[in-house]
Each structure stands twice: as structure tokens, then as C-alpha cells.
Short mmCIF file of C-alpha atoms in Angstrom, two decimals:
data_model
loop_
_atom_site.label_atom_id
_atom_site.label_comp_id
_atom_site.label_asym_id
_atom_site.label_seq_id
_atom_site.Cartn_x
_atom_site.Cartn_y
_atom_site.Cartn_z
CA UNK A 10 166.30 -39.49 163.34
CA UNK A 11 168.57 -36.81 162.15
CA UNK A 12 167.73 -33.43 161.46
CA UNK A 13 169.49 -30.48 159.37
CA UNK A 14 168.74 -26.71 159.27
CA UNK A 15 169.42 -25.53 155.75
CA UNK A 16 169.54 -21.94 156.81
CA UNK A 17 172.34 -22.39 158.99
CA UNK A 18 174.34 -24.34 156.40
CA UNK A 19 173.93 -21.44 154.27
CA UNK A 20 175.02 -18.91 156.75
CA UNK A 21 178.32 -21.09 157.74
CA UNK A 22 179.40 -21.09 153.94
CA UNK A 23 178.86 -17.31 153.41
CA UNK A 24 180.98 -16.94 156.96
CA UNK A 25 177.57 -14.71 158.12
CA UNK A 26 175.92 -16.65 161.01
CA UNK A 27 173.36 -14.06 161.36
CA UNK A 28 171.91 -14.18 157.95
CA UNK A 29 168.48 -15.26 157.54
CA UNK A 30 168.09 -18.07 154.76
CA UNK A 31 165.83 -15.38 152.38
CA UNK A 32 168.52 -12.80 152.77
CA UNK A 33 171.37 -15.45 151.59
CA UNK A 34 169.36 -16.56 148.92
CA UNK A 35 168.25 -13.19 147.35
CA UNK A 36 171.79 -11.68 147.55
CA UNK A 37 173.33 -14.67 145.91
CA UNK A 38 176.04 -14.93 148.11
CA UNK A 39 175.91 -18.76 148.44
CA UNK A 40 177.66 -20.62 145.73
CA UNK A 41 175.03 -22.38 143.65
CA UNK A 42 175.84 -26.28 145.19
CA UNK A 43 174.73 -24.55 148.91
CA UNK A 44 171.11 -23.24 147.57
CA UNK A 45 167.88 -25.41 147.65
CA UNK A 46 166.09 -23.53 144.88
CA UNK A 47 166.84 -22.38 141.61
CA UNK A 48 167.77 -18.70 140.74
CA UNK A 49 164.85 -15.97 140.43
CA UNK A 50 164.62 -15.65 136.88
CA UNK A 51 164.01 -19.36 136.45
CA UNK A 52 161.82 -19.85 139.11
CA UNK A 53 158.05 -19.42 138.53
CA UNK A 54 156.63 -21.95 140.99
CA UNK A 55 157.88 -22.12 144.89
CA UNK A 56 159.00 -18.64 146.23
CA UNK A 57 162.60 -18.20 146.91
CA UNK A 58 163.86 -19.90 150.12
CA UNK A 59 160.79 -22.31 150.49
CA UNK A 60 162.69 -25.21 151.09
CA UNK A 61 165.67 -23.81 153.28
CA UNK A 62 163.84 -24.83 156.51
CA UNK A 63 164.69 -27.40 159.17
CA UNK A 64 164.56 -31.26 157.46
CA UNK A 65 165.42 -34.63 157.85
CA UNK A 66 168.75 -35.81 156.66
CA UNK A 67 167.88 -39.30 154.82
CA UNK A 68 170.29 -42.34 155.66
CA UNK A 69 168.10 -45.24 154.38
CA UNK A 70 166.20 -45.38 151.34
CA UNK A 71 163.76 -48.10 150.14
CA UNK A 72 162.46 -48.45 146.56
CA UNK A 73 159.52 -50.34 145.95
CA UNK A 74 159.67 -51.76 142.80
CA UNK A 75 163.05 -53.28 141.04
CA UNK A 76 161.85 -52.13 137.20
CA UNK A 77 162.82 -49.68 134.58
CA UNK A 78 162.93 -46.88 136.67
CA UNK A 79 163.62 -48.05 140.23
CA UNK A 80 166.69 -50.08 139.35
CA UNK A 81 168.58 -47.65 137.61
CA UNK A 82 167.51 -44.46 139.67
CA UNK A 83 168.35 -46.11 142.92
CA UNK A 84 171.65 -47.61 141.65
CA UNK A 85 172.54 -43.58 140.72
CA UNK A 86 171.54 -42.31 144.04
CA UNK A 87 173.67 -44.89 145.64
CA UNK A 88 176.58 -44.35 143.70
CA UNK A 89 176.46 -40.65 144.36
CA UNK A 90 175.65 -40.46 148.11
CA UNK A 91 177.83 -43.44 149.73
CA UNK A 92 176.52 -42.58 152.80
CA UNK A 93 173.00 -43.29 151.90
CA UNK A 94 171.95 -47.06 152.47
CA UNK A 95 169.45 -47.83 149.52
CA UNK A 96 167.40 -50.63 149.27
CA UNK A 97 165.66 -51.91 146.41
CA UNK A 98 162.57 -54.31 146.90
CA UNK A 99 160.12 -56.42 144.78
CA UNK A 100 157.85 -59.22 145.47
CA UNK A 101 159.23 -61.05 142.54
CA UNK A 102 161.97 -63.38 143.47
CA UNK A 103 163.07 -64.17 140.20
CA UNK A 104 163.92 -60.04 139.35
CA UNK A 105 165.31 -59.93 142.42
CA UNK A 106 167.70 -63.02 142.07
CA UNK A 107 168.79 -61.29 138.82
CA UNK A 108 169.57 -58.11 140.10
CA UNK A 109 171.86 -59.63 142.25
CA UNK A 110 173.52 -61.54 139.61
CA UNK A 111 176.17 -61.19 136.66
CA UNK A 112 173.12 -60.83 134.24
CA UNK A 113 170.91 -57.72 135.26
CA UNK A 114 167.05 -58.03 134.31
CA UNK A 115 167.12 -55.09 132.22
CA UNK A 116 169.87 -53.89 129.63
CA UNK A 117 170.59 -50.13 130.10
CA UNK A 118 174.29 -48.84 128.94
CA UNK A 119 176.40 -48.20 131.61
CA UNK A 120 173.90 -49.63 134.38
CA UNK A 121 175.84 -52.77 134.83
CA UNK A 122 179.17 -50.91 136.22
CA UNK A 123 177.04 -48.84 138.39
CA UNK A 124 175.50 -51.54 140.04
CA UNK A 125 178.38 -53.50 140.33
CA UNK A 126 180.53 -50.86 142.27
CA UNK A 127 177.63 -50.23 144.96
CA UNK A 128 176.18 -53.60 145.34
CA UNK A 129 177.14 -54.98 148.78
CA UNK A 130 178.31 -51.74 149.72
CA UNK A 131 175.16 -49.38 149.97
CA UNK A 132 172.86 -50.91 147.20
CA UNK A 133 170.86 -53.93 148.32
CA UNK A 134 168.09 -55.52 146.39
CA UNK A 135 165.86 -57.73 148.16
CA UNK A 136 162.51 -59.36 148.38
CA UNK A 137 161.86 -58.38 152.34
CA UNK A 138 159.67 -55.62 151.58
CA UNK A 139 158.66 -55.03 154.90
CA UNK A 140 161.89 -54.37 156.34
CA UNK A 141 162.75 -52.55 153.82
CA UNK A 142 159.97 -50.27 154.79
CA UNK A 143 160.43 -50.28 158.45
CA UNK A 144 164.26 -49.50 158.07
CA UNK A 145 164.01 -46.33 155.20
CA UNK A 146 163.38 -42.67 156.12
CA UNK A 147 162.20 -42.13 152.52
CA UNK A 148 160.22 -44.66 150.38
CA UNK A 149 160.21 -44.39 146.47
CA UNK A 150 157.03 -46.20 145.13
CA UNK A 151 158.10 -47.45 141.53
CA UNK A 152 155.71 -49.54 140.54
CA UNK A 153 154.26 -50.52 137.09
CA UNK A 154 151.03 -48.19 136.02
CA UNK A 155 149.89 -49.79 132.84
CA UNK A 156 146.54 -48.86 131.14
CA UNK A 157 143.42 -50.16 132.19
CA UNK A 158 142.32 -53.28 129.87
CA UNK A 159 138.74 -53.31 131.26
CA UNK A 160 136.42 -51.71 133.22
CA UNK A 161 135.91 -47.47 133.44
CA UNK A 162 138.49 -46.15 131.14
CA UNK A 163 139.82 -49.33 129.78
CA UNK A 164 142.31 -48.45 127.14
CA UNK A 165 142.75 -44.71 128.21
CA UNK A 166 143.14 -44.61 132.47
CA UNK A 167 146.05 -46.04 134.28
CA UNK A 168 145.53 -48.78 136.12
CA UNK A 169 146.91 -47.85 139.80
CA UNK A 170 146.06 -51.13 141.50
CA UNK A 171 150.10 -51.67 142.22
CA UNK A 172 150.57 -48.40 143.10
CA UNK A 173 147.55 -48.63 145.95
CA UNK A 174 148.79 -52.28 147.30
CA UNK A 175 152.52 -50.58 147.68
CA UNK A 176 150.68 -47.53 149.42
CA UNK A 177 148.84 -49.96 152.00
CA UNK A 178 151.85 -52.15 152.46
CA UNK A 179 153.65 -48.99 153.40
CA UNK A 180 150.82 -47.73 155.87
CA UNK A 181 150.58 -51.40 157.51
CA UNK A 182 154.12 -51.57 158.47
CA UNK A 183 155.62 -48.28 158.92
CA UNK A 184 156.09 -47.63 162.81
CA UNK A 185 157.58 -44.00 162.44
CA UNK A 186 157.40 -41.38 160.32
CA UNK A 187 157.79 -41.54 156.57
CA UNK A 188 158.47 -39.53 153.41
CA UNK A 189 156.60 -41.66 150.27
CA UNK A 190 157.47 -40.39 147.02
CA UNK A 191 155.76 -41.01 144.10
CA UNK A 192 158.13 -42.21 141.35
CA UNK A 193 155.80 -43.91 139.20
CA UNK A 194 154.40 -41.88 136.29
CA UNK A 195 150.64 -41.45 137.66
CA UNK A 196 147.52 -39.70 136.96
CA UNK A 197 147.33 -35.94 138.30
CA UNK A 198 146.13 -35.86 141.84
CA UNK A 199 147.10 -39.72 142.83
CA UNK A 200 149.23 -38.11 145.53
CA UNK A 201 145.67 -37.55 147.22
CA UNK A 202 144.44 -40.87 147.03
CA UNK A 203 147.96 -42.31 148.60
CA UNK A 204 147.56 -39.71 151.38
CA UNK A 205 143.94 -41.14 152.24
CA UNK A 206 145.20 -44.62 152.05
CA UNK A 207 147.99 -44.09 154.35
CA UNK A 208 146.26 -41.81 156.66
CA UNK A 209 143.32 -44.53 157.03
CA UNK A 210 145.43 -47.18 157.43
CA UNK A 211 148.57 -46.22 159.51
CA UNK A 212 149.37 -46.82 163.00
CA UNK A 213 148.57 -43.94 165.60
CA UNK A 214 150.91 -40.78 165.85
CA UNK A 215 152.50 -42.01 162.68
CA UNK A 216 152.98 -38.93 160.05
CA UNK A 217 153.56 -39.49 156.26
CA UNK A 218 154.56 -36.98 153.81
CA UNK A 219 153.68 -37.56 150.17
CA UNK A 220 156.28 -35.91 147.24
CA UNK A 221 155.85 -36.24 143.58
CA UNK A 222 159.24 -36.93 141.79
CA UNK A 223 158.48 -38.15 138.43
CA UNK A 224 160.92 -39.64 135.93
CA UNK A 225 162.30 -38.14 132.87
CA UNK A 226 164.48 -41.07 131.59
CA UNK A 227 164.83 -42.23 127.98
CA UNK A 228 165.49 -45.71 127.63
CA UNK A 229 169.05 -46.47 126.32
CA UNK A 230 170.11 -43.15 128.07
CA UNK A 231 168.94 -43.63 131.57
CA UNK A 232 172.09 -43.69 133.13
CA UNK A 233 173.61 -40.58 131.64
CA UNK A 234 170.03 -39.16 131.98
CA UNK A 235 170.13 -39.39 135.57
CA UNK A 236 173.80 -38.37 135.83
CA UNK A 237 173.39 -34.91 133.71
CA UNK A 238 169.36 -34.35 134.09
CA UNK A 239 167.78 -31.22 132.71
CA UNK A 240 166.17 -30.85 135.76
CA UNK A 241 164.73 -32.61 138.78
CA UNK A 242 161.10 -31.89 139.97
CA UNK A 243 160.00 -32.49 143.45
CA UNK A 244 156.15 -31.72 144.28
CA UNK A 245 154.78 -31.14 147.33
CA UNK A 246 152.38 -29.60 149.82
CA UNK A 247 152.79 -25.63 149.96
CA UNK A 248 153.20 -26.23 154.05
CA UNK A 249 155.95 -26.50 156.54
CA UNK A 250 155.58 -30.20 156.54
CA UNK A 251 155.67 -30.48 152.82
CA UNK A 252 158.26 -28.22 151.96
CA UNK A 253 160.46 -30.02 154.72
CA UNK A 254 160.00 -33.21 153.09
CA UNK A 255 160.95 -31.67 149.85
CA UNK A 256 164.26 -30.21 150.94
CA UNK A 257 164.60 -33.98 152.21
CA UNK A 258 164.78 -35.19 148.77
CA UNK A 259 166.72 -32.04 147.32
CA UNK A 260 169.33 -33.25 149.69
CA UNK A 261 169.59 -36.59 148.22
CA UNK A 262 169.74 -35.20 144.60
CA UNK A 263 172.32 -32.47 145.54
CA UNK A 264 174.85 -35.46 146.24
CA UNK A 265 175.65 -34.69 142.45
CA UNK A 266 172.86 -32.51 140.69
CA UNK A 267 173.48 -28.71 140.80
CA UNK A 268 170.78 -26.83 143.29
CA UNK A 269 169.68 -24.69 140.50
CA UNK A 270 168.33 -27.81 138.58
CA UNK A 271 166.63 -29.04 141.24
CA UNK A 272 162.99 -27.85 141.16
CA UNK A 273 160.48 -27.66 143.92
CA UNK A 274 156.75 -27.09 143.23
CA UNK A 275 153.03 -27.73 143.56
CA UNK A 276 152.55 -31.31 144.00
CA UNK A 277 149.54 -31.14 141.35
CA UNK A 278 152.06 -29.45 138.85
CA UNK A 279 154.68 -32.27 139.21
CA UNK A 280 152.28 -34.91 138.63
CA UNK A 281 151.25 -33.45 135.44
CA UNK A 282 154.51 -32.10 134.26
CA UNK A 283 155.46 -35.76 133.50
CA UNK A 284 152.21 -36.35 131.57
CA UNK A 285 152.59 -32.92 129.79
CA UNK A 286 156.34 -33.51 128.93
CA UNK A 287 155.75 -36.87 127.09
CA UNK A 288 152.64 -35.86 125.35
CA UNK A 289 154.48 -32.91 123.90
CA UNK A 290 157.47 -35.04 122.73
CA UNK A 291 155.29 -37.71 120.94
CA UNK A 292 153.34 -34.70 119.20
CA UNK A 293 157.03 -33.71 117.64
CA UNK A 294 157.15 -37.62 116.62
CA UNK A 295 153.79 -37.55 114.97
CA UNK A 296 154.34 -34.18 113.70
CA UNK A 297 157.28 -34.97 111.87
CA UNK A 298 155.78 -38.54 110.97
CA UNK A 299 152.87 -36.41 109.29
CA UNK A 300 155.12 -34.63 107.10
CA UNK A 301 156.86 -37.51 106.18
CA UNK A 302 153.86 -38.89 104.35
CA UNK A 303 153.99 -35.57 102.37
CA UNK A 304 157.68 -36.19 101.63
CA UNK A 305 156.98 -39.58 100.36
CA UNK A 306 154.24 -38.02 98.15
CA UNK A 307 156.07 -34.85 96.71
CA UNK A 308 159.64 -35.86 96.42
CA UNK A 309 160.62 -34.04 99.33
CA UNK A 310 163.40 -35.51 101.91
CA UNK A 311 162.14 -35.75 105.43
CA UNK A 312 165.95 -35.52 106.58
CA UNK A 313 166.22 -32.28 104.89
CA UNK A 314 162.89 -30.71 105.91
CA UNK A 315 163.57 -31.86 109.48
CA UNK A 316 167.12 -30.20 109.32
CA UNK A 317 165.83 -27.24 108.08
CA UNK A 318 163.16 -27.05 110.64
CA UNK A 319 165.46 -27.89 113.67
CA UNK A 320 167.92 -24.77 112.80
CA UNK A 321 164.96 -22.54 114.03
CA UNK A 322 165.91 -22.04 117.48
CA UNK A 323 162.47 -21.57 118.81
CA UNK A 324 161.82 -25.51 117.18
CA UNK A 325 165.35 -27.28 117.71
CA UNK A 326 166.45 -30.56 115.98
CA UNK A 327 165.27 -33.19 119.07
CA UNK A 328 162.46 -35.32 118.55
CA UNK A 329 162.12 -34.46 114.52
CA UNK A 330 163.68 -37.87 113.45
CA UNK A 331 160.89 -39.58 111.32
CA UNK A 332 160.25 -43.31 111.92
CA UNK A 333 157.67 -45.99 111.33
CA UNK A 334 156.45 -44.86 114.63
CA UNK A 335 157.07 -44.25 118.52
CA UNK A 336 156.96 -47.03 120.94
CA UNK A 337 158.00 -47.43 124.57
CA UNK A 338 156.23 -47.77 127.77
CA UNK A 339 155.70 -43.97 128.42
CA UNK A 340 154.43 -42.18 125.23
CA UNK A 341 151.45 -43.88 124.46
CA UNK A 342 150.40 -44.50 127.56
CA UNK A 343 150.80 -40.91 129.33
CA UNK A 344 149.16 -39.45 126.36
CA UNK A 345 146.03 -41.93 126.87
CA UNK A 346 146.18 -40.98 130.49
CA UNK A 347 146.05 -37.02 129.50
CA UNK A 348 143.21 -37.98 127.09
CA UNK A 349 141.30 -39.79 129.85
CA UNK A 350 142.06 -36.96 132.36
CA UNK A 351 140.80 -34.55 129.86
CA UNK A 352 137.50 -36.44 129.32
CA UNK A 353 136.68 -36.53 132.93
CA UNK A 354 137.16 -32.96 133.30
CA UNK A 355 134.38 -32.46 130.30
CA UNK A 356 136.93 -31.08 127.93
CA UNK A 357 136.33 -33.36 124.58
CA UNK A 358 138.25 -31.07 122.48
CA UNK A 359 141.37 -31.54 124.53
CA UNK A 360 141.13 -35.13 124.80
CA UNK A 361 140.65 -34.99 120.89
CA UNK A 362 143.82 -33.36 120.34
CA UNK A 363 145.98 -35.37 122.44
CA UNK A 364 144.19 -39.02 121.22
CA UNK A 365 145.06 -37.79 117.59
CA UNK A 366 148.99 -37.91 118.36
CA UNK A 367 148.51 -41.51 119.15
CA UNK A 368 145.94 -42.19 116.28
CA UNK A 369 148.50 -40.99 113.94
CA UNK A 370 151.23 -43.23 115.51
CA UNK A 371 149.07 -45.97 114.37
CA UNK A 372 148.54 -44.92 111.13
CA UNK A 373 152.12 -44.27 110.47
CA UNK A 374 152.67 -48.08 111.08
CA UNK A 375 149.89 -48.89 108.65
CA UNK A 376 151.24 -46.50 106.16
CA UNK A 377 154.54 -48.32 106.25
CA UNK A 378 153.03 -51.54 105.68
CA UNK A 379 151.14 -50.54 102.94
CA UNK A 380 154.50 -49.38 101.32
CA UNK A 381 155.87 -52.67 102.05
CA UNK A 382 153.00 -54.37 100.21
CA UNK A 383 152.70 -51.87 97.11
CA UNK A 384 156.70 -52.60 96.35
CA UNK A 385 156.53 -56.30 96.57
CA UNK A 386 153.74 -56.51 93.94
CA UNK A 387 150.83 -56.48 96.49
CA UNK A 388 150.99 -59.60 97.89
CA UNK A 389 153.23 -60.97 100.82
CA UNK A 390 151.62 -64.46 100.94
CA UNK A 391 154.52 -66.92 101.79
CA UNK A 392 157.19 -64.25 101.29
CA UNK A 393 159.76 -64.15 103.54
CA UNK A 394 160.16 -60.73 105.33
CA UNK A 395 162.86 -60.15 107.91
CA UNK A 396 162.51 -57.76 110.91
CA UNK A 397 166.00 -56.00 112.06
CA UNK A 398 165.21 -55.22 115.53
CA UNK A 399 162.24 -55.90 117.76
CA UNK A 400 162.68 -53.13 120.53
CA UNK A 401 161.17 -50.06 120.48
CA UNK A 402 164.75 -48.08 120.19
CA UNK A 403 167.85 -48.88 120.01
CA UNK A 404 170.52 -49.65 123.41
CA UNK A 405 167.21 -51.24 125.14
CA UNK A 406 166.10 -54.35 125.36
CA UNK A 407 162.34 -53.16 125.88
CA UNK A 408 159.89 -54.12 123.82
CA UNK A 409 156.72 -52.33 125.36
CA UNK A 410 154.34 -50.95 122.38
CA UNK A 411 157.30 -51.38 120.08
CA UNK A 412 156.06 -50.66 116.33
CA UNK A 413 157.72 -54.08 115.29
CA UNK A 414 155.11 -56.04 117.28
CA UNK A 415 152.55 -54.38 115.62
CA UNK A 416 154.18 -54.76 112.18
CA UNK A 417 154.58 -58.45 112.66
CA UNK A 418 150.97 -58.43 113.49
CA UNK A 419 150.14 -56.71 109.94
CA UNK A 420 152.30 -59.12 108.48
CA UNK A 421 150.92 -62.22 109.67
CA UNK A 422 147.51 -60.80 108.68
CA UNK A 423 149.13 -60.87 105.10
CA UNK A 424 150.35 -64.24 105.47
CA UNK A 425 153.77 -63.44 105.44
CA UNK A 426 156.55 -65.68 106.91
CA UNK A 427 158.37 -63.63 109.51
CA UNK A 428 161.91 -63.96 110.67
CA UNK A 429 162.97 -61.76 113.73
CA UNK A 430 166.44 -60.66 114.98
CA UNK A 431 167.24 -58.34 117.64
CA UNK A 432 170.44 -58.25 119.49
CA UNK A 433 169.35 -57.32 122.77
CA UNK A 434 165.45 -58.78 123.07
CA UNK A 435 165.16 -62.56 124.24
CA UNK A 436 163.47 -64.92 122.22
CA UNK A 437 161.15 -65.79 125.26
CA UNK A 438 160.16 -61.93 125.21
CA UNK A 439 159.70 -61.96 121.35
CA UNK A 440 157.39 -64.87 121.76
CA UNK A 441 155.57 -63.34 124.74
CA UNK A 442 154.72 -59.99 122.92
CA UNK A 443 153.62 -61.93 119.63
CA UNK A 444 151.40 -64.09 121.69
CA UNK A 445 149.73 -61.81 124.10
CA UNK A 446 145.79 -61.13 123.85
CA UNK A 447 144.82 -58.81 121.14
CA UNK A 448 147.81 -59.49 118.97
CA UNK A 449 147.86 -63.44 118.78
CA UNK A 450 146.67 -65.90 120.75
CA UNK A 451 147.32 -69.43 119.48
CA UNK A 452 151.09 -70.01 119.95
CA UNK A 453 151.45 -73.17 118.12
CA UNK A 454 150.22 -71.36 114.95
CA UNK A 455 152.61 -68.23 115.51
CA UNK A 456 155.51 -70.29 115.74
CA UNK A 457 154.69 -71.87 112.20
CA UNK A 458 154.63 -68.43 110.79
CA UNK A 459 157.36 -66.97 112.66
CA UNK A 460 160.96 -67.63 113.08
CA UNK A 461 163.45 -65.89 115.69
CA UNK A 462 167.16 -65.80 114.66
CA UNK A 463 170.34 -65.40 116.96
CA UNK A 464 172.48 -64.12 113.99
CA UNK A 465 171.63 -61.12 111.49
CA UNK A 466 173.18 -62.61 108.11
CA UNK A 467 170.99 -65.93 108.87
CA UNK A 468 168.00 -64.14 109.44
CA UNK A 469 168.11 -62.11 106.32
CA UNK A 470 169.18 -64.98 103.96
CA UNK A 471 166.52 -66.15 101.55
CA UNK A 472 164.44 -63.07 102.36
CA UNK A 473 162.31 -61.25 99.90
CA UNK A 474 162.49 -58.03 101.92
CA UNK A 475 164.31 -56.84 105.11
CA UNK A 476 162.52 -54.15 107.27
CA UNK A 477 164.69 -52.24 109.71
CA UNK A 478 162.46 -51.58 112.48
CA UNK A 479 165.43 -50.52 115.58
CA UNK A 480 167.81 -48.02 114.85
CA UNK A 481 170.78 -50.47 116.38
CA UNK A 482 174.42 -49.34 115.14
CA UNK A 483 175.07 -53.09 114.03
CA UNK A 484 172.33 -52.58 111.31
CA UNK A 485 174.08 -49.43 109.80
CA UNK A 486 176.11 -49.98 106.43
CA UNK A 487 179.91 -50.99 107.36
CA UNK A 488 182.31 -47.73 106.91
CA UNK A 489 184.62 -50.29 105.32
CA UNK A 490 185.69 -54.07 105.46
CA UNK A 491 187.59 -53.80 108.83
CA UNK A 492 184.03 -52.04 110.37
CA UNK A 493 183.14 -54.92 112.52
CA UNK A 494 180.34 -52.72 114.36
CA UNK A 495 178.19 -52.15 111.21
CA UNK A 496 176.29 -54.46 108.99
CA UNK A 497 178.14 -55.84 105.68
CA UNK A 498 175.19 -55.04 103.19
CA UNK A 499 176.99 -56.38 100.19
CA UNK A 500 176.99 -59.94 102.08
CA UNK A 501 173.30 -59.65 102.61
CA UNK A 502 172.47 -58.59 99.10
CA UNK A 503 174.13 -61.84 97.50
CA UNK A 504 172.13 -64.12 99.44
CA UNK A 505 168.38 -62.44 99.27
CA UNK A 506 165.70 -62.93 96.65
CA UNK A 507 165.87 -60.62 93.84
CA UNK A 508 164.93 -57.85 93.41
CA UNK A 509 165.87 -57.27 96.88
CA UNK A 510 164.07 -54.85 98.86
CA UNK A 511 164.99 -53.05 102.29
CA UNK A 512 162.68 -51.25 103.85
CA UNK A 513 164.13 -48.40 106.39
CA UNK A 514 162.11 -47.59 108.89
CA UNK A 515 164.69 -45.59 111.06
CA UNK A 516 166.27 -43.87 108.46
CA UNK A 517 169.97 -45.48 108.93
CA UNK A 518 170.51 -46.35 105.58
CA UNK A 519 172.21 -44.41 102.67
CA UNK A 520 170.15 -44.67 99.51
CA UNK A 521 173.01 -44.31 96.79
CA UNK A 522 175.24 -46.51 98.61
CA UNK A 523 172.37 -49.39 98.90
CA UNK A 524 171.44 -48.78 95.20
CA UNK A 525 174.86 -49.14 94.21
CA UNK A 526 175.08 -52.51 95.80
CA UNK A 527 171.72 -53.33 93.93
CA UNK A 528 169.16 -52.77 96.67
CA UNK A 529 165.55 -51.57 96.07
CA UNK A 530 165.54 -49.51 99.25
CA UNK A 531 162.66 -47.59 100.31
CA UNK A 532 162.55 -45.22 103.35
CA UNK A 533 160.04 -43.35 105.87
CA UNK A 534 159.82 -39.93 104.66
CA UNK A 535 161.78 -40.23 101.49
CA UNK A 536 160.45 -40.36 98.10
CA UNK A 537 160.54 -43.85 96.13
CA UNK A 538 162.75 -44.68 93.19
CA UNK A 539 160.28 -42.82 90.75
CA UNK A 540 160.55 -39.29 92.40
CA UNK A 541 164.52 -39.97 93.07
CA UNK A 542 166.96 -38.10 90.76
CA UNK A 543 169.44 -39.80 89.05
CA UNK A 544 173.10 -39.51 90.40
CA UNK A 545 174.02 -38.13 86.77
CA UNK A 546 171.59 -34.97 87.43
CA UNK A 547 173.66 -33.99 90.43
#
């Protein structure tokens, strides 16, 4: 296995062969791209020069898990490091076949081009998990960590069964030293469990280094997030072996990420940072959604309130967009994980604080439904309600924890007839989501009440109300008749029952323009028609 000495590389770049790694870093003589640590003013964890030590040069990577994280991440690694062979393995042959086809198993803008450029060159997809493990220097564990549905911690704790199975497979198969990297979002100190499993089940003389490298990808922008990350976190034990392993992974990311954005830190800090970041982002959404309720009751406009708050440099504008609620695979799961961790550490007040973020998210969906019922004369029985959008956000086909799923459940309970259209979510996925245990179990009964359309205009035809659940660009009002990317809401109005109600759960529609067409528009965080001023007053 090839090794490299970062100190020597720095010295050569500086033209000073007798310079130590600490001296080189502290003087700032080396260009930023050559440093393995962040500048002094930005580093609060590892000391300077912590990973400027001899370390392995990674030439082969294996990623266990071909999902939303492993696929895009390793595709970009292969794109930016043509000298590294990257193999993504999964036990699901259907998923691997899709990765090897022209129709990838997940939709992510830009992903298709990246995969097609690298696939067959230095990016491979395979079901041969053992071969991938045997050949790799570094192994990403990027498997699913769903919330437990039964047993201790049910509803809160992460189910680490897939992580354990992958770790045991590595221990049983590996015949040489490996760097094993947690890529899945896991509870704090999961690395310790992985270490115990590896050491208890490995062959004699085999050494494993464990790293934490959490992902911070937003679905819909995952490729751009990978290309230009805010930061890359690498957590390791603060030992020579741990720092050496961290340096090896840092070199991989340095293929395109500036060294001052590659942060090395304590293993447990890295694990907790992912949960903390998602919890804080979700907290901002629930906070602005709580204010949206006040706006609706007082006549204030949540967009204006958000804009005013976002101008404060201490707050900023991001994640201050009110909506029917947040979804996705991370926010709710990670907050509940944090709740369970807090309860396990006997911190009930901390657990209650974070739990409220999730509870308010559910309350926001119920509030939105109540507004629909009230506007539609207090009954939805036999009325056609069209849901535009089923993915939890735009530019992704992912429906995990989508507010549309919960909304559909509530509408079914009100005996409404539901029509659904989404440009990326497949019909099979929608039926699967709506027939899950806990949502609805009777598929035959479900299909009598729910219709799935392949055309947005067809979905809206004859509707009593249209509900915008996902902020797809094609649902926004056309700028002019030649704009084929937007929606011709005049056409929609002509085919709907009157009065024609539209409920904007994503704040993408203009109130005045929609009312000029004839719609009764109700938006999250905006006052109802009784509160709104006449245009003549403006």
C-alpha cells in the first residue's frame, strides 16, 4: 500500500526541504491547497498540523450502499479523482441494474451527467460486495438508518441494523488493513460500536481505522452541494493512527475541495455535528411556521416578516420560508434521534425542547388541513381535491416524510376524492407511500378514493380545490403565454368547479394575479381574503 508524507509535500512546495510541518503551517507559506488543516482563526478542534503526518494514499474506494448519499457522493469523488477506482456495492440487484442503466434509480439534477462521464472509467456499480471490500483501501458505510418502529426507543432511536450488518461483512471479508468511514447519519458514539464489531470479528493482524464523515446534502441540490461544499467534516480518534486515516480521506476530498474547508475533529463531535445541524435547520422552519400562524390571524404577511428577519446578519434569510411543513429523510429522523439521545442521557428538558420542533411540524399540516375544510364550507365529503406535488421538495423524486403523504391521509379521513400529480414521483411510489402501515392498509379501498394523473391539467379538471404541496417550477404561474415551463392557471380555472379554491402550501403563487383570474387563493402565512386590502387602497 502506498504512503505519502504530507510534511514532505509541504516542504517541497515551499522550496524548503528542512521545514517542519508545524513551522510550514504556522508561517502560512504553503498555498491553501497544500494545507491539510484550516487556518488558525477558523480551527477550534484539532491543533494545526494534526494530520500532516505519513498516511496512506487511497487508490481504491468501496461504498456499501447505493442510495441517495452513497451514489451521488461517490460519483463526484470519481469525477474529481480520476486516479481513484470507486466501486459502489449494494445487495439489491434491481438498484444496481438501475445505476448501470440510462434511467438512474434516483432523480437529482446533474447526477446523470456525472455518472455517465465516470461509469466504466473509474466508477463501477456492483452486487459483489465481498470483492469491493477486499480490493478497497477505504470503505464508506452508507446504508439506511431508519427510525425504529418497535422495541426500545421505537419512534425515536435510529435502527442501526444495516450499519451493523455492513460492519460485520467488512470484518469477515477483509484480509488487509482498511479505513472504514461512517457516511450514514448515525447516533453519537456509533463508531465505538463499529470498532468493537470489527475488532471482535476480524482476522488476526488486521487493523481498522474508523472515521466519521457526515454528509450535508440537500436533495435537489446534492451535486452542487458536493461540488462546492460549505465544509467537509472528518472525525477520527486523536491518535497517530486516527489522524493518519483522517489525512488519507482529506486527500480524497482535496481533489476539488480547498484544504481550508476540510475540517478534522473529534470522532464524536463529527457524529453529533450532523444531528445538530439538521435539528437547527428544522428548528428554523418550525419557528417561521409558528409565525405563519400568527400572520394568518393578524393580517401580517409571512413573506414580509421573513424578509425583514432575514436582513439581520445574525439571522440570515436561509430556511425562513414558511410551508405546509418540512419533510425528507433527515430532519425528522435526526431530531427524533437527538430526542432519544437526550432522554438516554437523562436530559428530559433538552429532549422536550427538540421534540417540540417535530410536534409543531405535524401541527402545521393539521392547521393547513383545517383551513382547507373551513374554506370549503366545513365539509370535504365527495369533493375532488387535487394535490400538485408529492415529493417532499422540488427537484427530487424522494417522498420520505413528505407533507403530501400526511395531507392525503387527513383528506381521506374527511372522505374527499383525491387526485395526485407529481412530475418525478412514480405511480408505484405514491401507492407504496399511501398504503404503508400507519397511513392506510387497504389498497383496494385506497384506489377507490385516490387517482394518480400523468398530466397536471388533467389532475385539476373538475376539482373543488387545488393544493400546491411541492414548489415545482411548473406549478408557478406562466410569465407569458410562450412560457411553457410554468402553469396556465387561467386554463386550470376554466375547468374547475366554482368557486375555485387554490391552497398554496409553498408560497409560490401571486395573490393578486390569481384573484384577477377568479381564484379564491389561500396561502400559508398570509391572511385570508377578509384581511386583505383592496387593490384600490394601494
